[in-house]
GROMACS .gro file of C-alpha atoms in nm:
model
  369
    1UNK     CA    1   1.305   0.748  -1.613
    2UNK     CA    2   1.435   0.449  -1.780
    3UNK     CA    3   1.611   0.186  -1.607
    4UNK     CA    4   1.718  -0.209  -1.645
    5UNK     CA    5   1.473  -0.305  -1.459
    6UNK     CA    6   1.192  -0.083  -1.597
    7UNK     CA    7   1.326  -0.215  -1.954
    8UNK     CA    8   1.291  -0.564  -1.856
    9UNK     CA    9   0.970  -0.549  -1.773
   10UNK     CA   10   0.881  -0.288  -2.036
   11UNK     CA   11   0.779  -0.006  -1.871
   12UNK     CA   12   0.868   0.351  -1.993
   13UNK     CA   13   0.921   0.470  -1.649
   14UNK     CA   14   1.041   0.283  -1.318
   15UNK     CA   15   0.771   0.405  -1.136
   16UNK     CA   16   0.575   0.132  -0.959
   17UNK     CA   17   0.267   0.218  -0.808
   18UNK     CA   18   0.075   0.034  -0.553
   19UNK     CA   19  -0.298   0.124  -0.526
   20UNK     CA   20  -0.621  -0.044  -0.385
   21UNK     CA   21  -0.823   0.091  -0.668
   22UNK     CA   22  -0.853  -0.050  -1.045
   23UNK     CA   23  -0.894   0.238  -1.189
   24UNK     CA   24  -0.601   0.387  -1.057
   25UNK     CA   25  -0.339   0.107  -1.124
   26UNK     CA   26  -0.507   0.090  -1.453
   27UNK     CA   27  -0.393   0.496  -1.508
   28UNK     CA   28  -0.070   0.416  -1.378
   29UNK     CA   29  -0.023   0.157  -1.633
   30UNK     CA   30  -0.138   0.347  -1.919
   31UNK     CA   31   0.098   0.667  -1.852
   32UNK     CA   32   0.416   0.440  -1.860
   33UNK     CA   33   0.474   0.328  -1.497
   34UNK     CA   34   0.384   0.022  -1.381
   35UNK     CA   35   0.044  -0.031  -1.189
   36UNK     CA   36   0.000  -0.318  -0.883
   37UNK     CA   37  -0.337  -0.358  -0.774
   38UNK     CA   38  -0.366  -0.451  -0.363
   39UNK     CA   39  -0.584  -0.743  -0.349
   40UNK     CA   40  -0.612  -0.726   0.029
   41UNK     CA   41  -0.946  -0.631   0.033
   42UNK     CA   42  -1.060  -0.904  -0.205
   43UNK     CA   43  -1.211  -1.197   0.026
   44UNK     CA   44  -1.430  -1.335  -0.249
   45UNK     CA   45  -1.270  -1.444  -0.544
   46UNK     CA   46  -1.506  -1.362  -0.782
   47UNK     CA   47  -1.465  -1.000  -0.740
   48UNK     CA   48  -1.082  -1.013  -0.772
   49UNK     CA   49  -1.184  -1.145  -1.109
   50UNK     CA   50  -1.427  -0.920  -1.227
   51UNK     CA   51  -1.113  -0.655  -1.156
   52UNK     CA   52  -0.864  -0.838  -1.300
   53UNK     CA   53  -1.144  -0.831  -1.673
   54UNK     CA   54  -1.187  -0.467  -1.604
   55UNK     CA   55  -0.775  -0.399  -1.585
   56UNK     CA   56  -0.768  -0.615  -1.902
   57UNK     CA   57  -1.021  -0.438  -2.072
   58UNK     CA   58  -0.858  -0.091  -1.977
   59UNK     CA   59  -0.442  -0.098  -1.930
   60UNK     CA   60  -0.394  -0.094  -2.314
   61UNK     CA   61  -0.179  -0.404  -2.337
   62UNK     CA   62   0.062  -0.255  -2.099
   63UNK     CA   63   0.213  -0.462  -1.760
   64UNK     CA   64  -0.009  -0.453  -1.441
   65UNK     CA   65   0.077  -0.643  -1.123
   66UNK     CA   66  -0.069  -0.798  -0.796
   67UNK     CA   67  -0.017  -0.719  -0.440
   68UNK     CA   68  -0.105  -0.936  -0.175
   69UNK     CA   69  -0.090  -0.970   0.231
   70UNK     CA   70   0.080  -1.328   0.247
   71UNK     CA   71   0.325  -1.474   0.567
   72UNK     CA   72   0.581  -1.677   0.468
   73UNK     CA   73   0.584  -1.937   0.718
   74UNK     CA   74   0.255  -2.168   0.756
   75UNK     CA   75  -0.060  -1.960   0.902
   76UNK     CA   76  -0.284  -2.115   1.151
   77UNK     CA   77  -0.572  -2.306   1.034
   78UNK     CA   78  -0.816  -2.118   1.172
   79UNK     CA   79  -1.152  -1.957   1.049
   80UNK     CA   80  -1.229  -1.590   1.105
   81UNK     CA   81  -1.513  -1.685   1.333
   82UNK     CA   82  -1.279  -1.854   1.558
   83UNK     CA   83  -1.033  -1.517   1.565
   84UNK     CA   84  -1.289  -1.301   1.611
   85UNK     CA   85  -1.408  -1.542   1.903
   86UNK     CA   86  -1.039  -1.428   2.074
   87UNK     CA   87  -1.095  -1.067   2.091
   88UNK     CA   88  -1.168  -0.963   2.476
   89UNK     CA   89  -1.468  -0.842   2.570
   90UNK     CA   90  -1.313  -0.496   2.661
   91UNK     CA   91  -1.226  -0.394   2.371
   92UNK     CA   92  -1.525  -0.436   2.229
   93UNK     CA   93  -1.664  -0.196   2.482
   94UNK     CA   94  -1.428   0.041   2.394
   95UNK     CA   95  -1.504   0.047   2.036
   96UNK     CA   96  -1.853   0.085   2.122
   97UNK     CA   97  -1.820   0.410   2.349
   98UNK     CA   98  -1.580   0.524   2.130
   99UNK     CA   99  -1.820   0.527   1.839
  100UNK     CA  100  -2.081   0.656   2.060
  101UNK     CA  101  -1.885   0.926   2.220
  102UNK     CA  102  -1.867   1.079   1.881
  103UNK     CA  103  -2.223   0.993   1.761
  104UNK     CA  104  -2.159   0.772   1.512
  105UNK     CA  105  -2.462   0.576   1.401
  106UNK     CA  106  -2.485   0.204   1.324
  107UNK     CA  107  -2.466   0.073   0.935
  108UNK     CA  108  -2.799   0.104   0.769
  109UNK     CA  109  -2.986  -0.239   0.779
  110UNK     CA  110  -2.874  -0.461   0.529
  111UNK     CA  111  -2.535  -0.292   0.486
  112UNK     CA  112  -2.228  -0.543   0.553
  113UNK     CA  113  -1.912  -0.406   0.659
  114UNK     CA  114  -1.703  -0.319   0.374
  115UNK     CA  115  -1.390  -0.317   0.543
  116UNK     CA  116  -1.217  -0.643   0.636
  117UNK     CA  117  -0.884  -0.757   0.691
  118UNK     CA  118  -0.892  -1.103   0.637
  119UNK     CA  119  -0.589  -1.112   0.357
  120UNK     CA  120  -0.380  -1.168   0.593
  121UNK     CA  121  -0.508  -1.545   0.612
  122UNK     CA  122  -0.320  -1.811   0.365
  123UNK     CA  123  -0.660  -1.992   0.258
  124UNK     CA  124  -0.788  -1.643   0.167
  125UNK     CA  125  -0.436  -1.537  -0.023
  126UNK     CA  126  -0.378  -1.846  -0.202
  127UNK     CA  127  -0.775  -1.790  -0.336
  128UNK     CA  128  -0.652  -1.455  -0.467
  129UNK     CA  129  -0.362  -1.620  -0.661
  130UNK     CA  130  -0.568  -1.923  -0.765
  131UNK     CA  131  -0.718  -1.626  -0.941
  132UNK     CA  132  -0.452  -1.441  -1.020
  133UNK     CA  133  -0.266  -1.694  -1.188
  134UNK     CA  134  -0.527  -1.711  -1.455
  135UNK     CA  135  -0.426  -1.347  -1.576
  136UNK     CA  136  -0.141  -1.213  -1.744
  137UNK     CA  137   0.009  -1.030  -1.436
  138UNK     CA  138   0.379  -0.883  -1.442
  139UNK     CA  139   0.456  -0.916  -1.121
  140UNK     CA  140   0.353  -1.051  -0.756
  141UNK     CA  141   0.427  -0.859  -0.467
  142UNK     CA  142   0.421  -0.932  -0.123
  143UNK     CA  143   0.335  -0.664   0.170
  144UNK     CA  144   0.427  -0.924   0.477
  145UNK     CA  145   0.779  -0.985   0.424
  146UNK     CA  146   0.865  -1.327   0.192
  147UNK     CA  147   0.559  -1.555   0.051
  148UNK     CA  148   0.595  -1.877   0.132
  149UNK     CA  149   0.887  -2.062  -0.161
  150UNK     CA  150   0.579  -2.305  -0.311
  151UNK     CA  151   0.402  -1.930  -0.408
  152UNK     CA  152   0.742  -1.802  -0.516
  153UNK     CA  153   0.829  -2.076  -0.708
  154UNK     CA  154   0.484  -2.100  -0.875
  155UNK     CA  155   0.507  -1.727  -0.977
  156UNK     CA  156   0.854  -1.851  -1.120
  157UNK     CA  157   0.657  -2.134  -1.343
  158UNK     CA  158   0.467  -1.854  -1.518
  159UNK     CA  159   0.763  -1.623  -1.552
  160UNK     CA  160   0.656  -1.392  -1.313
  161UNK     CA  161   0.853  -1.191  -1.087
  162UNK     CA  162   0.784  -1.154  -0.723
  163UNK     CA  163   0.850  -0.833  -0.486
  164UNK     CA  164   0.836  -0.781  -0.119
  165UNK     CA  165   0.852  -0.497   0.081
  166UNK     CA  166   1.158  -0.478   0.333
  167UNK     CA  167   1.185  -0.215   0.627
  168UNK     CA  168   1.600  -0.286   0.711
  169UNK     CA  169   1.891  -0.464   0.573
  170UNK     CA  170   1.864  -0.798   0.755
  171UNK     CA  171   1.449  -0.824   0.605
  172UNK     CA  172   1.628  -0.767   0.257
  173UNK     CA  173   1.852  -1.034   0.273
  174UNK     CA  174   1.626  -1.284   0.391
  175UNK     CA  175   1.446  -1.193   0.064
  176UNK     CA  176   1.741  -1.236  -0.125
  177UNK     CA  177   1.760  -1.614   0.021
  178UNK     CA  178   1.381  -1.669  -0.025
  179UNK     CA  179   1.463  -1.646  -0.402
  180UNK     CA  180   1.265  -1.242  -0.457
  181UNK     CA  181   1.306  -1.088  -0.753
  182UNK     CA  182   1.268  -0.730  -0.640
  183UNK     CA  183   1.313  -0.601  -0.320
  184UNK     CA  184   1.053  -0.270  -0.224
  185UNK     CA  185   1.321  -0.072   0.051
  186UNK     CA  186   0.996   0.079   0.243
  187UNK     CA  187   1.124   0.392   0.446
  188UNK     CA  188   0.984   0.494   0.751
  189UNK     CA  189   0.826   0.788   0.576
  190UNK     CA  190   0.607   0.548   0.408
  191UNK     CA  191   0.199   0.510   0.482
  192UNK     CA  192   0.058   0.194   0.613
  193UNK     CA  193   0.305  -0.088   0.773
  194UNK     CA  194   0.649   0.034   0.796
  195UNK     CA  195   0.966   0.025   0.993
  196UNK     CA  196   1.181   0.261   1.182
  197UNK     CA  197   1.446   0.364   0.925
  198UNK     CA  198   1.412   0.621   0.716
  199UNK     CA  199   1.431   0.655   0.343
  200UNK     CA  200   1.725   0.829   0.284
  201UNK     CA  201   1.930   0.550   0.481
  202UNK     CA  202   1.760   0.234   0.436
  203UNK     CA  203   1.786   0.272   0.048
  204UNK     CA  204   2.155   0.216   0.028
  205UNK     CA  205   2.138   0.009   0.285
  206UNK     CA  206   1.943  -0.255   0.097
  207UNK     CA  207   2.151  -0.169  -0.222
  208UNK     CA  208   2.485  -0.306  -0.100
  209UNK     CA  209   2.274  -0.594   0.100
  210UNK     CA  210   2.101  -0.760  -0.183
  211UNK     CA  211   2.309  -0.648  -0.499
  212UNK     CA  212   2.295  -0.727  -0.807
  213UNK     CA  213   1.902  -0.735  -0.748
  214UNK     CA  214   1.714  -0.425  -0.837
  215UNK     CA  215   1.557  -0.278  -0.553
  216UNK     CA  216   1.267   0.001  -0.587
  217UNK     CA  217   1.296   0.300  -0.334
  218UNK     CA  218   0.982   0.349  -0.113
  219UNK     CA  219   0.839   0.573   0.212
  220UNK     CA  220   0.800   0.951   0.141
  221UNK     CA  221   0.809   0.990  -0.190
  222UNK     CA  222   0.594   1.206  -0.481
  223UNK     CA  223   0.835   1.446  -0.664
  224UNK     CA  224   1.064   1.355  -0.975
  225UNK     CA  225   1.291   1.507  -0.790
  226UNK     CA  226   1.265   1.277  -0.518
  227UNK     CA  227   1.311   1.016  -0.780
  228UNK     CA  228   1.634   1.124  -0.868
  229UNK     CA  229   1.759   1.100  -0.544
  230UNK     CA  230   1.617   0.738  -0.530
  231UNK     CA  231   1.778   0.633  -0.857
  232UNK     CA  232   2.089   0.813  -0.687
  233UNK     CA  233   2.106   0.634  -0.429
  234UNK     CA  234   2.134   0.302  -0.644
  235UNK     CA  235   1.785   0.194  -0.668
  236UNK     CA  236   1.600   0.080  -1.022
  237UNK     CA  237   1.303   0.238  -0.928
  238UNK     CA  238   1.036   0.403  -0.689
  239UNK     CA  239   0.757   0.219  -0.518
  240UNK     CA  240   0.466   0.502  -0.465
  241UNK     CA  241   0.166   0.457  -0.292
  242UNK     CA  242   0.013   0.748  -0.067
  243UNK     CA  243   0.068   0.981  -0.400
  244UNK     CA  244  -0.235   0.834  -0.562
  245UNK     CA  245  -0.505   0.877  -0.274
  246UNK     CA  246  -0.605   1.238  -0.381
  247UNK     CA  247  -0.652   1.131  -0.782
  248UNK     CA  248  -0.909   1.172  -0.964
  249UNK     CA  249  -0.954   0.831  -1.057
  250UNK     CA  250  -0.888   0.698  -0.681
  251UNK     CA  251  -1.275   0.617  -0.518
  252UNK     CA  252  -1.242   0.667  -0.156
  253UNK     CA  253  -1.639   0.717  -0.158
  254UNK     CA  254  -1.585   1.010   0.077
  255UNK     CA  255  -1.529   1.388   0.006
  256UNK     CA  256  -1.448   1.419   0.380
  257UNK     CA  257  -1.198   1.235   0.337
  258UNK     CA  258  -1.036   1.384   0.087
  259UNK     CA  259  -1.015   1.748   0.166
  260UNK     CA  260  -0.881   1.589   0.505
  261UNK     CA  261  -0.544   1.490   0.288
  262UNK     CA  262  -0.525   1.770   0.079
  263UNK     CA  263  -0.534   2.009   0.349
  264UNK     CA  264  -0.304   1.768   0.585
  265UNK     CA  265   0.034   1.851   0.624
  266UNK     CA  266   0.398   1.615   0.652
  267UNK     CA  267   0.341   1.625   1.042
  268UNK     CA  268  -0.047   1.511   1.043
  269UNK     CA  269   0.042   1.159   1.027
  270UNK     CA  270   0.156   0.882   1.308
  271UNK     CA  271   0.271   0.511   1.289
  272UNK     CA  272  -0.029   0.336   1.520
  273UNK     CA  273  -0.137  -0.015   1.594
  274UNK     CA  274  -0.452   0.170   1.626
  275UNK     CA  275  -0.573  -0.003   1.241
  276UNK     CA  276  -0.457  -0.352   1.191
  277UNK     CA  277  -0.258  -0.409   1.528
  278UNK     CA  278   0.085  -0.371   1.383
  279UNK     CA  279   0.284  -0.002   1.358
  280UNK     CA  280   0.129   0.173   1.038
  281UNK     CA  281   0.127   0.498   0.905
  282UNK     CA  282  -0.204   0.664   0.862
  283UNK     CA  283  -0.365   1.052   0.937
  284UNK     CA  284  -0.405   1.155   1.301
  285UNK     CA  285  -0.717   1.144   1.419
  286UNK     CA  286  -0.950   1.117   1.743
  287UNK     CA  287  -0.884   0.764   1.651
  288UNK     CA  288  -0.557   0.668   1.636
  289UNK     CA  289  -0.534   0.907   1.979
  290UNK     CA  290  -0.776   0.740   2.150
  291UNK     CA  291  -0.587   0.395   2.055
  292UNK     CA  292  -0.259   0.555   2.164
  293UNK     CA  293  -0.384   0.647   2.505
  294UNK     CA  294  -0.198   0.503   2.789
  295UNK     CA  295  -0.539   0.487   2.983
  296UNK     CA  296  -0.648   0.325   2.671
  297UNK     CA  297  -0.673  -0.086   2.645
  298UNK     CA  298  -0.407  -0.080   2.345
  299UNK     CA  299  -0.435  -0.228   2.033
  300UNK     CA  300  -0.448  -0.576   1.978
  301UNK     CA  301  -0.175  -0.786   1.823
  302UNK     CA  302  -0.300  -0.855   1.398
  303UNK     CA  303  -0.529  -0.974   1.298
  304UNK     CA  304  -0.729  -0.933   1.600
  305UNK     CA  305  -0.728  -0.566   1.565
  306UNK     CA  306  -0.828  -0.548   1.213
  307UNK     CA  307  -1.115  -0.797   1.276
  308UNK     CA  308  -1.222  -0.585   1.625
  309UNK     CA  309  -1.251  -0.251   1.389
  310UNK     CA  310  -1.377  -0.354   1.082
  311UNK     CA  311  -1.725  -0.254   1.104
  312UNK     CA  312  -1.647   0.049   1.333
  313UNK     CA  313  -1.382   0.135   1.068
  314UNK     CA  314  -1.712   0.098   0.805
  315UNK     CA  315  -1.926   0.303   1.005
  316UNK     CA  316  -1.693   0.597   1.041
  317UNK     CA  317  -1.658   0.594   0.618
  318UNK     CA  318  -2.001   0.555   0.572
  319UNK     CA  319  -2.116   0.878   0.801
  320UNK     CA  320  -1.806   1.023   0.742
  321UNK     CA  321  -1.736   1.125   1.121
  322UNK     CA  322  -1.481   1.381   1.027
  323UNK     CA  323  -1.305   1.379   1.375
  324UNK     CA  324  -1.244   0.994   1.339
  325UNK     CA  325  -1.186   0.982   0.948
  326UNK     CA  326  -0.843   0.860   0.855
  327UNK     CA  327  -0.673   0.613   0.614
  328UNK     CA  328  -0.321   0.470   0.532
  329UNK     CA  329  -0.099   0.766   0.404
  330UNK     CA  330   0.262   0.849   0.439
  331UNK     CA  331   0.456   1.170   0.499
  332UNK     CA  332   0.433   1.289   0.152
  333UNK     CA  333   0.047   1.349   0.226
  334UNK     CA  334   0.164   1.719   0.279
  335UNK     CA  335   0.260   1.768  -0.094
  336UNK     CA  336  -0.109   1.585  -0.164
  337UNK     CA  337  -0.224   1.943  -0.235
  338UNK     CA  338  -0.488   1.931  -0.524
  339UNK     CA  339  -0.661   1.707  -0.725
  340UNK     CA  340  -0.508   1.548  -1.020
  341UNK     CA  341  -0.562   1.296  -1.269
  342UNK     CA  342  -0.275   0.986  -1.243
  343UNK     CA  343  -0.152   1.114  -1.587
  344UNK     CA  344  -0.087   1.455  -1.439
  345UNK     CA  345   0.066   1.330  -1.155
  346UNK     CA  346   0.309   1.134  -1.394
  347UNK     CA  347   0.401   1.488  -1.593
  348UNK     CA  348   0.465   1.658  -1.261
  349UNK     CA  349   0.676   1.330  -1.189
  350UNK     CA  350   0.917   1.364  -1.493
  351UNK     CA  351   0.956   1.736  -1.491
  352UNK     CA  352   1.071   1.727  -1.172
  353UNK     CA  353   1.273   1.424  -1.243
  354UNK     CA  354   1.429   1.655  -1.549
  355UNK     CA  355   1.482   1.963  -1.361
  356UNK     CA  356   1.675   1.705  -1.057
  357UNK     CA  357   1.893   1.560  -1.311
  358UNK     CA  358   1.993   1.912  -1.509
  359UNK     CA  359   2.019   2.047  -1.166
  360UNK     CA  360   2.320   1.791  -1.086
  361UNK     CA  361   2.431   1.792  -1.412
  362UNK     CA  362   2.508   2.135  -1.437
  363UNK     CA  363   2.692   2.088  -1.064
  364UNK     CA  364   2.934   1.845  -1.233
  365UNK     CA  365   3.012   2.006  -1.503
  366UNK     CA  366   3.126   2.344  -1.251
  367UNK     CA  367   3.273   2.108  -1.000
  368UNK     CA  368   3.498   1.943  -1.289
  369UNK     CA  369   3.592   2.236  -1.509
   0.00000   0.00000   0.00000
């Protein structure tokens, strides 16, 4: 699964794939794809670092990259306290009888919330490149649309290429003008934030938009077969994401959890605000219904959302209230069947991509003879 732009960055397959957990982009490295780490979790910067030794220590000399939550235009210079400060009353109410409607009991003194989405704000990005920076990282992607040009042109100082994600045409070309490197054509298929247009058409789409620059195929995708049809479709590679929840190397800390994706199928998912406050694809759960409601109060806009759920979000994990459990995942959670180690994931991945391309090969060679 060669391609230009998997050669130029020397990778043995264009297979990109974004994960939250070291371990995992690590794996991904190591079997010949090319492994992005999502630092959106990292507030403090000292454990981005202590990551960023371990992937050292354990990609084998091969390229790793960096995935952060950065706007492009100039955040406000606010401090989480003074967010949280906006979130109504109401909705904190809700939360709480939400919670208690389903019994779910409060985080065991002394335990912090491990879930917070404050990489959203610039102070707290720019930390995680400060860090960043200091490692020899392939590539910088973005999740929330362009970084801002001083970020893009300081990834350009160290020779490092930056990505962001695009959900249509018009979001691609405005990345083209920002000066990206790679542009990630997310489909609508796709888990967490994603647009309305669906994989099979936005691909091309972005294509003839931004050509000559590579674009990587994303949203509903974890067959080599479904690679093919990416590469097909003119793309240099495949962003995957939602594949890697159910490996063996992923730590999701909860066994609920995870027989809840292996046992979900293509329909168990919906695009909510009930999360982070913008549209993002996750499992279907008490949850995002009760968020959903009409009678409900409604999501707030992000980052207010994020910031009202955090803990709840926490103490759902750390009980493991199965009717409530959900994460980020994408269509393709119905293929997430069994268990497998990233490195089996990646021989499934090039059969299939082998038995896709004899398949059209042999089509050819009827249809012309």
């Amino acid at each position: 699964m060669e391609t230009e732009l998997s050669k130029r960055l020397g990778v043995e397959h264009a297979i990109f794939g974004f994960t939250p957990f070291p371990a995992v982009a690590a794996a991904i490295s190591r079997a010949g794809g090319f492994g992005v780490l999502g630092a959106v979790r990292y507030t403090a910067p000292g454990d981005l670092a202590r990551d960023l030794d371990w992937m050292q220590e354990h990609t084998g000399g091969r390229p790793y990259g960096l995935d952060v939550v950065m706007p492009a235009g100039k955040a406000p210079g606010v401090t989480e306290s003074e967010v949280e400060a906006m979130i109504p009353e109401g909705h904190r109410r809700f939360v709480g009888d939400l919670l208690a409607a389903h019994g779910v009991p409060p985080l065991p003194e002394g335990e912090a919330s491990g879930w917070r989405i404050t990489g959203w704000m610039e102070h707290v990005a720019r930390s995680q490149l400060d860090v960043a920076f200091d490692y020899p990282i392939g590539l910088l992607a973005n999740a929330l649309g362009s970084p801002p040009s001083d970020v893009v042109a300081r990834a350009h100082d160290r020779n490092v290429p930056v990505a962001a994600l695009a959900g249509s045409a018009a979001h691609a070309r405005r990345h083209a003008e920002a000066g990206i490197d790679i542009v990630v054509a997310q489909g609508y298929e796709a888990g967490g934030h994603t647009g309305e247009i669906a994989s099979m058409v936005l691909t091309p789409e972005v294509v003839d938009a931004v050509g000559p620059l590579p674009v990587l195929a994303a949203g509903g995708i974890g067959s080599g077969e479904q690679i093919a049809a990416g590469l097909a479709l003119g793309a240099q590679g495949v962003w995957l994401g939602s594949i890697w929840l159910t490996t063996t190397e992923a730590d999701l800390h909860s066994r609920a959890l995870t027989a809840k994706l292996l046992a979900a199928g293509s329909g168990d998912t919906v695009r909510s605000r009930a999360l982070t406050g913008k549209p993002a694809r996750q499992l279907r759960t008490a949850w995002t219904d009760a968020w959903d409601d009409p009678d409900g109060p409604g999501a707030l806009p992000m980052p207010l959302q994020g910031l009202l759920v955090a803990e709840a979000v926490s103490r759902i994990q750390r009980w493991e209230t199965e009717p409530l459990l959900g994460t980020p995942v994408g269509q393709i959670v119905g293929r997430m069947t069994s268990e497998r180690s990233v490195q089996q994931v990646f021989d499934d991945l090039t059969r299939g991509f082998e038995r896709a391309v004899d398949r059209v090969q042999r089509i050819a060679g009827r249809s012309g003879s």
